[in-house]
Amino acid sequence: MVAFILGVFAFAGMVKGMIGLGLPALSMGLLTIAMSPYQAASLLVIPSMLTNFWQLFAEGGVLRLLRRFWTLILGMVVGSTWSIFPTLNETDFPSEALLGSMLALYGLYGLFAKKLPDLSPYQAWLSPLVGYLGGALGVSTGVVLIPIVPYIQSLQLKRDDLVQSLGLAFTVATVCLAVFIYRNPVDQQAIDFSMAWLGLIPALIGMWFGTKIRYRISEARFRRLFFIGLVALGGYMLIRTLVEFL
């Protein structure tokens, strides 16, 4: 089990190093093959938070991003505190099915979305709404993907600002998830903090390795394989949940 967990974080870290995203989604999807979504989310908090800090603070200018996206952040905090969806600590809710749906939708979005509409003129009222939905789904699935990632990508940001803005959203989402897990423990599923810290090492090594091989293969081809993999993984999780339910 330990080798499997460390391998998942190394692989997910490599993907994040190559394309700037994917560690939470890939880690949650693969870890839930062997454990509950709540346990997977608790292991993910430390590696995800620190790798997102790296992504957020690597370029500077964080205060400028905070001024632009403070309503998005506020929405995420509110959504993670008062979610309209069942949450990870509700063991009778098939959160694995919701996570699988999120992964599959995100994979399909990555495969087929060619040009997103420019939503920047509507940012003032869209940010808190999108933030709320992202925060609420984050404590239901353990990851923030839909609708946060497509929304930020639709704001027509420059490449470096886009990567850093995603880092900000992922960092806030991970902090919200950590607070949620701390406030809503599940007695039968104790949090293994030592394993969570240990998972940080292969995640960072994977990120470093991913940045080294980023320019050695076609990024477009790799991204396509990554999104196809997410669709397959999400579909598998949905089918497995359906079979268990039936």
Short mmCIF file of the C-alpha atoms (twelve columns), coordinates in Angstrom:
data_MODEL
# 
_entry.id   MODEL 
# 
loop_
_atom_site.group_PDB 
_atom_site.id 
_atom_site.type_symbol 
_atom_site.label_atom_id 
_atom_site.label_alt_id 
_atom_site.label_comp_id 
_atom_site.label_asym_id 
_atom_site.label_seq_id 
_atom_site.Cartn_x 
_atom_site.Cartn_y 
_atom_site.Cartn_z 
_atom_site.pdbx_PDB_model_num 
ATOM 1   C CA . MET A 1   0.000   0.000  0.000   1 
ATOM 2   C CA . VAL A 2   2.807   2.440  0.905   1 
ATOM 3   C CA . ALA A 3   4.569   1.832  -2.406  1 
ATOM 4   C CA . PHE A 4   1.290   2.392  -4.270  1 
ATOM 5   C CA . ILE A 5   0.642   5.725  -2.487  1 
ATOM 6   C CA . LEU A 6   4.175   6.996  -3.097  1 
ATOM 7   C CA . GLY A 7   3.991   5.925  -6.744  1 
ATOM 8   C CA . VAL A 8   0.713   7.796  -7.209  1 
ATOM 9   C CA . PHE A 9   2.180   11.027 -5.820  1 
ATOM 10  C CA . ALA A 10  5.349   10.677 -7.920  1 
ATOM 11  C CA . PHE A 11  3.347   10.156 -11.112 1 
ATOM 12  C CA . ALA A 12  0.869   12.962 -10.318 1 
ATOM 13  C CA . GLY A 13  3.732   15.302 -9.430  1 
ATOM 14  C CA . MET A 14  5.417   14.545 -12.749 1 
ATOM 15  C CA . VAL A 15  2.214   15.392 -14.620 1 
ATOM 16  C CA . LYS A 16  1.892   18.679 -12.695 1 
ATOM 17  C CA . GLY A 17  5.504   19.528 -13.479 1 
ATOM 18  C CA . MET A 18  4.880   18.961 -17.173 1 
ATOM 19  C CA . ILE A 19  1.566   20.756 -17.719 1 
ATOM 20  C CA . GLY A 20  1.013   22.806 -14.528 1 
ATOM 21  C CA . LEU A 21  -2.016  20.895 -13.212 1 
ATOM 22  C CA . GLY A 22  -3.338  17.430 -12.499 1 
ATOM 23  C CA . LEU A 23  -1.854  16.509 -9.106  1 
ATOM 24  C CA . PRO A 24  -5.081  16.653 -7.030  1 
ATOM 25  C CA . ALA A 25  -7.314  15.160 -9.741  1 
ATOM 26  C CA . LEU A 26  -4.952  12.340 -10.651 1 
ATOM 27  C CA . SER A 27  -4.026  11.581 -7.036  1 
ATOM 28  C CA . MET A 28  -7.648  11.471 -5.859  1 
ATOM 29  C CA . GLY A 29  -8.737  9.331  -8.791  1 
ATOM 30  C CA . LEU A 30  -5.953  6.771  -8.375  1 
ATOM 31  C CA . LEU A 31  -5.920  6.687  -4.568  1 
ATOM 32  C CA . THR A 32  -9.653  5.971  -4.384  1 
ATOM 33  C CA . ILE A 33  -8.957  2.665  -6.139  1 
ATOM 34  C CA . ALA A 34  -7.484  1.480  -2.831  1 
ATOM 35  C CA . MET A 35  -9.182  3.674  -0.177  1 
ATOM 36  C CA . SER A 36  -12.181 5.902  0.533   1 
ATOM 37  C CA . PRO A 37  -12.362 9.435  -0.941  1 
ATOM 38  C CA . TYR A 38  -12.112 10.876 2.604   1 
ATOM 39  C CA . GLN A 39  -8.846  9.015  3.281   1 
ATOM 40  C CA . ALA A 40  -7.494  9.969  -0.149  1 
ATOM 41  C CA . ALA A 41  -8.330  13.642 0.415   1 
ATOM 42  C CA . SER A 42  -6.598  13.628 3.814   1 
ATOM 43  C CA . LEU A 43  -3.414  12.206 2.255   1 
ATOM 44  C CA . LEU A 44  -3.587  14.748 -0.548  1 
ATOM 45  C CA . VAL A 45  -3.737  17.909 1.591   1 
ATOM 46  C CA . ILE A 46  -0.028  18.362 2.407   1 
ATOM 47  C CA . PRO A 47  1.514   17.424 -0.994  1 
ATOM 48  C CA . SER A 48  -1.136  19.430 -2.843  1 
ATOM 49  C CA . MET A 49  -0.833  22.499 -0.600  1 
ATOM 50  C CA . LEU A 50  2.943   22.785 -0.784  1 
ATOM 51  C CA . THR A 51  3.180   22.122 -4.532  1 
ATOM 52  C CA . ASN A 52  0.473   24.743 -5.071  1 
ATOM 53  C CA . PHE A 53  2.419   27.215 -2.895  1 
ATOM 54  C CA . TRP A 54  5.357   26.600 -5.192  1 
ATOM 55  C CA . GLN A 55  3.203   27.304 -8.254  1 
ATOM 56  C CA . LEU A 56  1.615   30.403 -6.670  1 
ATOM 57  C CA . PHE A 57  4.701   32.169 -5.325  1 
ATOM 58  C CA . ALA A 58  7.200   31.243 -8.048  1 
ATOM 59  C CA . GLU A 59  6.513   34.383 -10.097 1 
ATOM 60  C CA . GLY A 60  5.637   37.018 -7.438  1 
ATOM 61  C CA . GLY A 61  2.778   39.521 -7.770  1 
ATOM 62  C CA . VAL A 62  0.487   37.571 -5.447  1 
ATOM 63  C CA . LEU A 63  -1.132  40.716 -3.976  1 
ATOM 64  C CA . ARG A 64  -2.227  41.763 -7.455  1 
ATOM 65  C CA . LEU A 65  -3.948  38.410 -7.931  1 
ATOM 66  C CA . LEU A 66  -5.577  38.632 -4.506  1 
ATOM 67  C CA . ARG A 67  -7.056  42.039 -5.387  1 
ATOM 68  C CA . ARG A 68  -8.493  40.641 -8.602  1 
ATOM 69  C CA . PHE A 69  -9.785  37.320 -7.275  1 
ATOM 70  C CA . TRP A 70  -10.808 38.088 -3.688  1 
ATOM 71  C CA . THR A 71  -14.511 37.515 -4.425  1 
ATOM 72  C CA . LEU A 72  -13.662 34.134 -6.010  1 
ATOM 73  C CA . ILE A 73  -11.706 33.217 -2.872  1 
ATOM 74  C CA . LEU A 74  -14.528 34.375 -0.612  1 
ATOM 75  C CA . GLY A 75  -16.992 32.276 -2.609  1 
ATOM 76  C CA . MET A 76  -14.778 29.208 -2.247  1 
ATOM 77  C CA . VAL A 77  -14.551 29.678 1.523   1 
ATOM 78  C CA . VAL A 78  -18.330 30.050 1.842   1 
ATOM 79  C CA . GLY A 79  -18.957 27.054 -0.447  1 
ATOM 80  C CA . SER A 80  -16.613 24.796 1.500   1 
ATOM 81  C CA . THR A 81  -18.227 25.873 4.796   1 
ATOM 82  C CA . TRP A 82  -21.875 25.652 3.716   1 
ATOM 83  C CA . SER A 83  -21.980 23.225 0.810   1 
ATOM 84  C CA . ILE A 84  -25.240 22.478 -0.979  1 
ATOM 85  C CA . PHE A 85  -23.858 19.016 -1.831  1 
ATOM 86  C CA . PRO A 86  -23.245 15.981 0.403   1 
ATOM 87  C CA . THR A 87  -19.667 16.068 1.676   1 
ATOM 88  C CA . LEU A 88  -16.767 13.629 1.995   1 
ATOM 89  C CA . ASN A 89  -17.520 12.778 5.641   1 
ATOM 90  C CA . GLU A 90  -20.997 11.492 4.770   1 
ATOM 91  C CA . THR A 91  -20.117 7.835  4.322   1 
ATOM 92  C CA . ASP A 92  -23.534 6.883  2.903   1 
ATOM 93  C CA . PHE A 93  -23.085 9.292  -0.029  1 
ATOM 94  C CA . PRO A 94  -21.344 7.867  -3.141  1 
ATOM 95  C CA . SER A 95  -18.791 10.687 -3.361  1 
ATOM 96  C CA . GLU A 96  -16.649 8.417  -5.529  1 
ATOM 97  C CA . ALA A 97  -19.330 8.600  -8.237  1 
ATOM 98  C CA . LEU A 98  -19.382 12.402 -8.068  1 
ATOM 99  C CA . LEU A 99  -15.580 12.488 -8.225  1 
ATOM 100 C CA . GLY A 100 -15.623 10.137 -11.207 1 
ATOM 101 C CA . SER A 101 -18.134 12.382 -12.954 1 
ATOM 102 C CA . MET A 102 -15.945 15.432 -12.286 1 
ATOM 103 C CA . LEU A 103 -12.841 13.712 -13.656 1 
ATOM 104 C CA . ALA A 104 -14.663 12.505 -16.769 1 
ATOM 105 C CA . LEU A 105 -16.200 15.938 -17.419 1 
ATOM 106 C CA . TYR A 106 -12.843 17.627 -16.939 1 
ATOM 107 C CA . GLY A 107 -11.215 15.135 -19.291 1 
ATOM 108 C CA . LEU A 108 -13.876 15.723 -21.959 1 
ATOM 109 C CA . TYR A 109 -13.520 19.471 -21.494 1 
ATOM 110 C CA . GLY A 110 -9.761  19.235 -21.985 1 
ATOM 111 C CA . LEU A 111 -10.176 17.110 -25.100 1 
ATOM 112 C CA . PHE A 112 -12.869 19.067 -26.909 1 
ATOM 113 C CA . ALA A 113 -12.854 22.671 -25.628 1 
ATOM 114 C CA . LYS A 114 -11.087 24.618 -28.357 1 
ATOM 115 C CA . LYS A 115 -11.809 28.264 -27.613 1 
ATOM 116 C CA . LEU A 116 -13.628 29.442 -24.520 1 
ATOM 117 C CA . PRO A 117 -15.769 32.592 -24.573 1 
ATOM 118 C CA . ASP A 118 -14.289 35.699 -22.955 1 
ATOM 119 C CA . LEU A 119 -16.035 35.976 -19.561 1 
ATOM 120 C CA . SER A 120 -13.808 38.741 -18.193 1 
ATOM 121 C CA . PRO A 121 -16.506 41.460 -18.625 1 
ATOM 122 C CA . TYR A 122 -18.749 39.449 -16.255 1 
ATOM 123 C CA . GLN A 123 -16.093 38.656 -13.659 1 
ATOM 124 C CA . ALA A 124 -17.598 40.901 -10.950 1 
ATOM 125 C CA . TRP A 125 -20.710 38.750 -10.520 1 
ATOM 126 C CA . LEU A 126 -19.414 35.419 -11.857 1 
ATOM 127 C CA . SER A 127 -16.417 35.114 -9.495  1 
ATOM 128 C CA . PRO A 128 -18.350 34.667 -6.224  1 
ATOM 129 C CA . LEU A 129 -20.827 32.261 -7.871  1 
ATOM 130 C CA . VAL A 130 -18.118 30.130 -9.489  1 
ATOM 131 C CA . GLY A 131 -16.088 30.268 -6.274  1 
ATOM 132 C CA . TYR A 132 -19.045 29.013 -4.226  1 
ATOM 133 C CA . LEU A 133 -19.689 26.076 -6.571  1 
ATOM 134 C CA . GLY A 134 -15.977 25.231 -6.667  1 
ATOM 135 C CA . GLY A 135 -15.689 25.276 -2.879  1 
ATOM 136 C CA . ALA A 136 -18.863 23.233 -2.408  1 
ATOM 137 C CA . LEU A 137 -17.767 20.594 -4.921  1 
ATOM 138 C CA . GLY A 138 -14.266 20.612 -3.403  1 
ATOM 139 C CA . VAL A 139 -15.492 19.306 -0.028  1 
ATOM 140 C CA . SER A 140 -17.725 16.810 -1.858  1 
ATOM 141 C CA . THR A 141 -15.064 15.307 -4.118  1 
ATOM 142 C CA . GLY A 142 -11.689 16.366 -2.667  1 
ATOM 143 C CA . VAL A 143 -10.643 18.286 -5.802  1 
ATOM 144 C CA . VAL A 144 -11.465 21.632 -7.404  1 
ATOM 145 C CA . LEU A 145 -11.871 21.364 -11.168 1 
ATOM 146 C CA . ILE A 146 -15.316 22.260 -12.438 1 
ATOM 147 C CA . PRO A 147 -16.214 25.119 -12.759 1 
ATOM 148 C CA . ILE A 148 -13.069 26.872 -11.390 1 
ATOM 149 C CA . VAL A 149 -10.535 25.800 -14.040 1 
ATOM 150 C CA . PRO A 150 -12.652 26.524 -17.159 1 
ATOM 151 C CA . TYR A 151 -13.745 29.853 -15.628 1 
ATOM 152 C CA . ILE A 152 -10.204 31.076 -14.954 1 
ATOM 153 C CA . GLN A 153 -9.139  29.915 -18.406 1 
ATOM 154 C CA . SER A 154 -12.003 31.925 -19.917 1 
ATOM 155 C CA . LEU A 155 -10.701 35.218 -18.468 1 
ATOM 156 C CA . GLN A 156 -8.157  35.563 -21.292 1 
ATOM 157 C CA . LEU A 157 -5.165  35.816 -18.951 1 
ATOM 158 C CA . LYS A 158 -1.581  35.775 -20.134 1 
ATOM 159 C CA . ARG A 159 0.167   32.411 -19.776 1 
ATOM 160 C CA . ASP A 160 2.105   33.187 -16.576 1 
ATOM 161 C CA . ASP A 161 -0.910  34.900 -14.978 1 
ATOM 162 C CA . LEU A 162 -3.068  31.906 -15.894 1 
ATOM 163 C CA . VAL A 163 -0.717  29.395 -14.268 1 
ATOM 164 C CA . GLN A 164 -0.370  31.566 -11.154 1 
ATOM 165 C CA . SER A 165 -4.130  32.216 -10.922 1 
ATOM 166 C CA . LEU A 166 -4.776  28.473 -11.059 1 
ATOM 167 C CA . GLY A 167 -2.136  28.080 -8.336  1 
ATOM 168 C CA . LEU A 168 -4.026  30.601 -6.200  1 
ATOM 169 C CA . ALA A 169 -7.349  28.822 -6.695  1 
ATOM 170 C CA . PHE A 170 -5.833  25.404 -5.961  1 
ATOM 171 C CA . THR A 171 -4.048  26.738 -2.854  1 
ATOM 172 C CA . VAL A 172 -7.244  28.239 -1.428  1 
ATOM 173 C CA . ALA A 173 -9.150  25.064 -2.268  1 
ATOM 174 C CA . THR A 174 -6.579  22.905 -0.472  1 
ATOM 175 C CA . VAL A 175 -6.657  25.128 2.640   1 
ATOM 176 C CA . CYS A 176 -10.468 24.922 2.644   1 
ATOM 177 C CA . LEU A 177 -10.280 21.131 2.287   1 
ATOM 178 C CA . ALA A 178 -7.773  20.894 5.152   1 
ATOM 179 C CA . VAL A 179 -10.044 22.955 7.422   1 
ATOM 180 C CA . PHE A 180 -13.036 20.818 6.427   1 
ATOM 181 C CA . ILE A 181 -11.203 17.552 7.200   1 
ATOM 182 C CA . TYR A 182 -10.002 18.929 10.543  1 
ATOM 183 C CA . ARG A 183 -13.519 20.020 11.520  1 
ATOM 184 C CA . ASN A 184 -15.278 16.874 10.226  1 
ATOM 185 C CA . PRO A 185 -13.270 13.801 11.260  1 
ATOM 186 C CA . VAL A 186 -14.514 10.321 10.433  1 
ATOM 187 C CA . ASP A 187 -13.712 8.035  13.374  1 
ATOM 188 C CA . GLN A 188 -13.289 4.872  11.341  1 
ATOM 189 C CA . GLN A 189 -10.937 6.557  8.864   1 
ATOM 190 C CA . ALA A 190 -8.079  8.137  10.818  1 
ATOM 191 C CA . ILE A 191 -5.874  10.644 9.015   1 
ATOM 192 C CA . ASP A 192 -2.337  9.343  8.492   1 
ATOM 193 C CA . PHE A 193 -0.325  12.571 8.750   1 
ATOM 194 C CA . SER A 194 3.024   10.775 8.509   1 
ATOM 195 C CA . MET A 195 2.027   9.274  5.165   1 
ATOM 196 C CA . ALA A 196 0.711   12.650 3.998   1 
ATOM 197 C CA . TRP A 197 4.099   14.259 4.722   1 
ATOM 198 C CA . LEU A 198 5.912   11.301 3.162   1 
ATOM 199 C CA . GLY A 199 3.830   11.724 0.000   1 
ATOM 200 C CA . LEU A 200 5.248   15.223 -0.413  1 
ATOM 201 C CA . ILE A 201 8.713   13.861 -1.244  1 
ATOM 202 C CA . PRO A 202 7.762   11.842 -4.364  1 
ATOM 203 C CA . ALA A 203 5.380   14.625 -5.418  1 
ATOM 204 C CA . LEU A 204 8.202   17.190 -5.403  1 
ATOM 205 C CA . ILE A 205 10.605  14.784 -7.101  1 
ATOM 206 C CA . GLY A 206 7.946   14.087 -9.713  1 
ATOM 207 C CA . MET A 207 7.400   17.815 -10.282 1 
ATOM 208 C CA . TRP A 208 11.131  18.384 -10.727 1 
ATOM 209 C CA . PHE A 209 11.373  15.459 -13.142 1 
ATOM 210 C CA . GLY A 210 8.297   16.669 -15.035 1 
ATOM 211 C CA . THR A 211 9.809   20.116 -15.567 1 
ATOM 212 C CA . LYS A 212 12.971  18.467 -16.925 1 
ATOM 213 C CA . ILE A 213 11.150  16.382 -19.532 1 
ATOM 214 C CA . ARG A 214 8.576   19.091 -20.380 1 
ATOM 215 C CA . TYR A 215 10.352  20.076 -23.593 1 
ATOM 216 C CA . ARG A 216 11.499  16.586 -24.576 1 
ATOM 217 C CA . ILE A 217 8.074   15.394 -25.737 1 
ATOM 218 C CA . SER A 218 5.132   17.071 -27.425 1 
ATOM 219 C CA . GLU A 219 3.075   18.840 -24.731 1 
ATOM 220 C CA . ALA A 220 -0.036  18.703 -26.945 1 
ATOM 221 C CA . ARG A 221 0.228   14.923 -27.279 1 
ATOM 222 C CA . PHE A 222 0.891   14.462 -23.576 1 
ATOM 223 C CA . ARG A 223 -2.065  16.672 -22.606 1 
ATOM 224 C CA . ARG A 224 -4.307  14.642 -24.903 1 
ATOM 225 C CA . LEU A 225 -3.201  11.372 -23.304 1 
ATOM 226 C CA . PHE A 226 -3.649  12.932 -19.852 1 
ATOM 227 C CA . PHE A 227 -7.256  13.978 -20.556 1 
ATOM 228 C CA . ILE A 228 -8.080  10.633 -22.170 1 
ATOM 229 C CA . GLY A 229 -6.734  8.997  -19.034 1 
ATOM 230 C CA . LEU A 230 -8.962  11.184 -16.842 1 
ATOM 231 C CA . VAL A 231 -12.040 10.202 -18.884 1 
ATOM 232 C CA . ALA A 232 -11.129 6.525  -18.561 1 
ATOM 233 C CA . LEU A 233 -10.412 6.803  -14.815 1 
ATOM 234 C CA . GLY A 234 -13.613 8.762  -14.158 1 
ATOM 235 C CA . GLY A 235 -15.655 6.308  -16.192 1 
ATOM 236 C CA . TYR A 236 -14.147 3.395  -14.293 1 
ATOM 237 C CA . MET A 237 -15.038 5.004  -10.952 1 
ATOM 238 C CA . LEU A 238 -18.618 5.622  -12.090 1 
ATOM 239 C CA . ILE A 239 -19.060 2.048  -13.339 1 
ATOM 240 C CA . ARG A 240 -17.528 0.585  -10.168 1 
ATOM 241 C CA . THR A 241 -19.875 2.645  -7.981  1 
ATOM 242 C CA . LEU A 242 -22.875 1.578  -10.078 1 
ATOM 243 C CA . VAL A 243 -21.900 -2.092 -9.812  1 
ATOM 244 C CA . GLU A 244 -21.500 -1.815 -6.030  1 
ATOM 245 C CA . PHE A 245 -24.829 0.007  -5.743  1 
ATOM 246 C CA . LEU A 246 -26.691 -2.575 -7.809  1 
# 
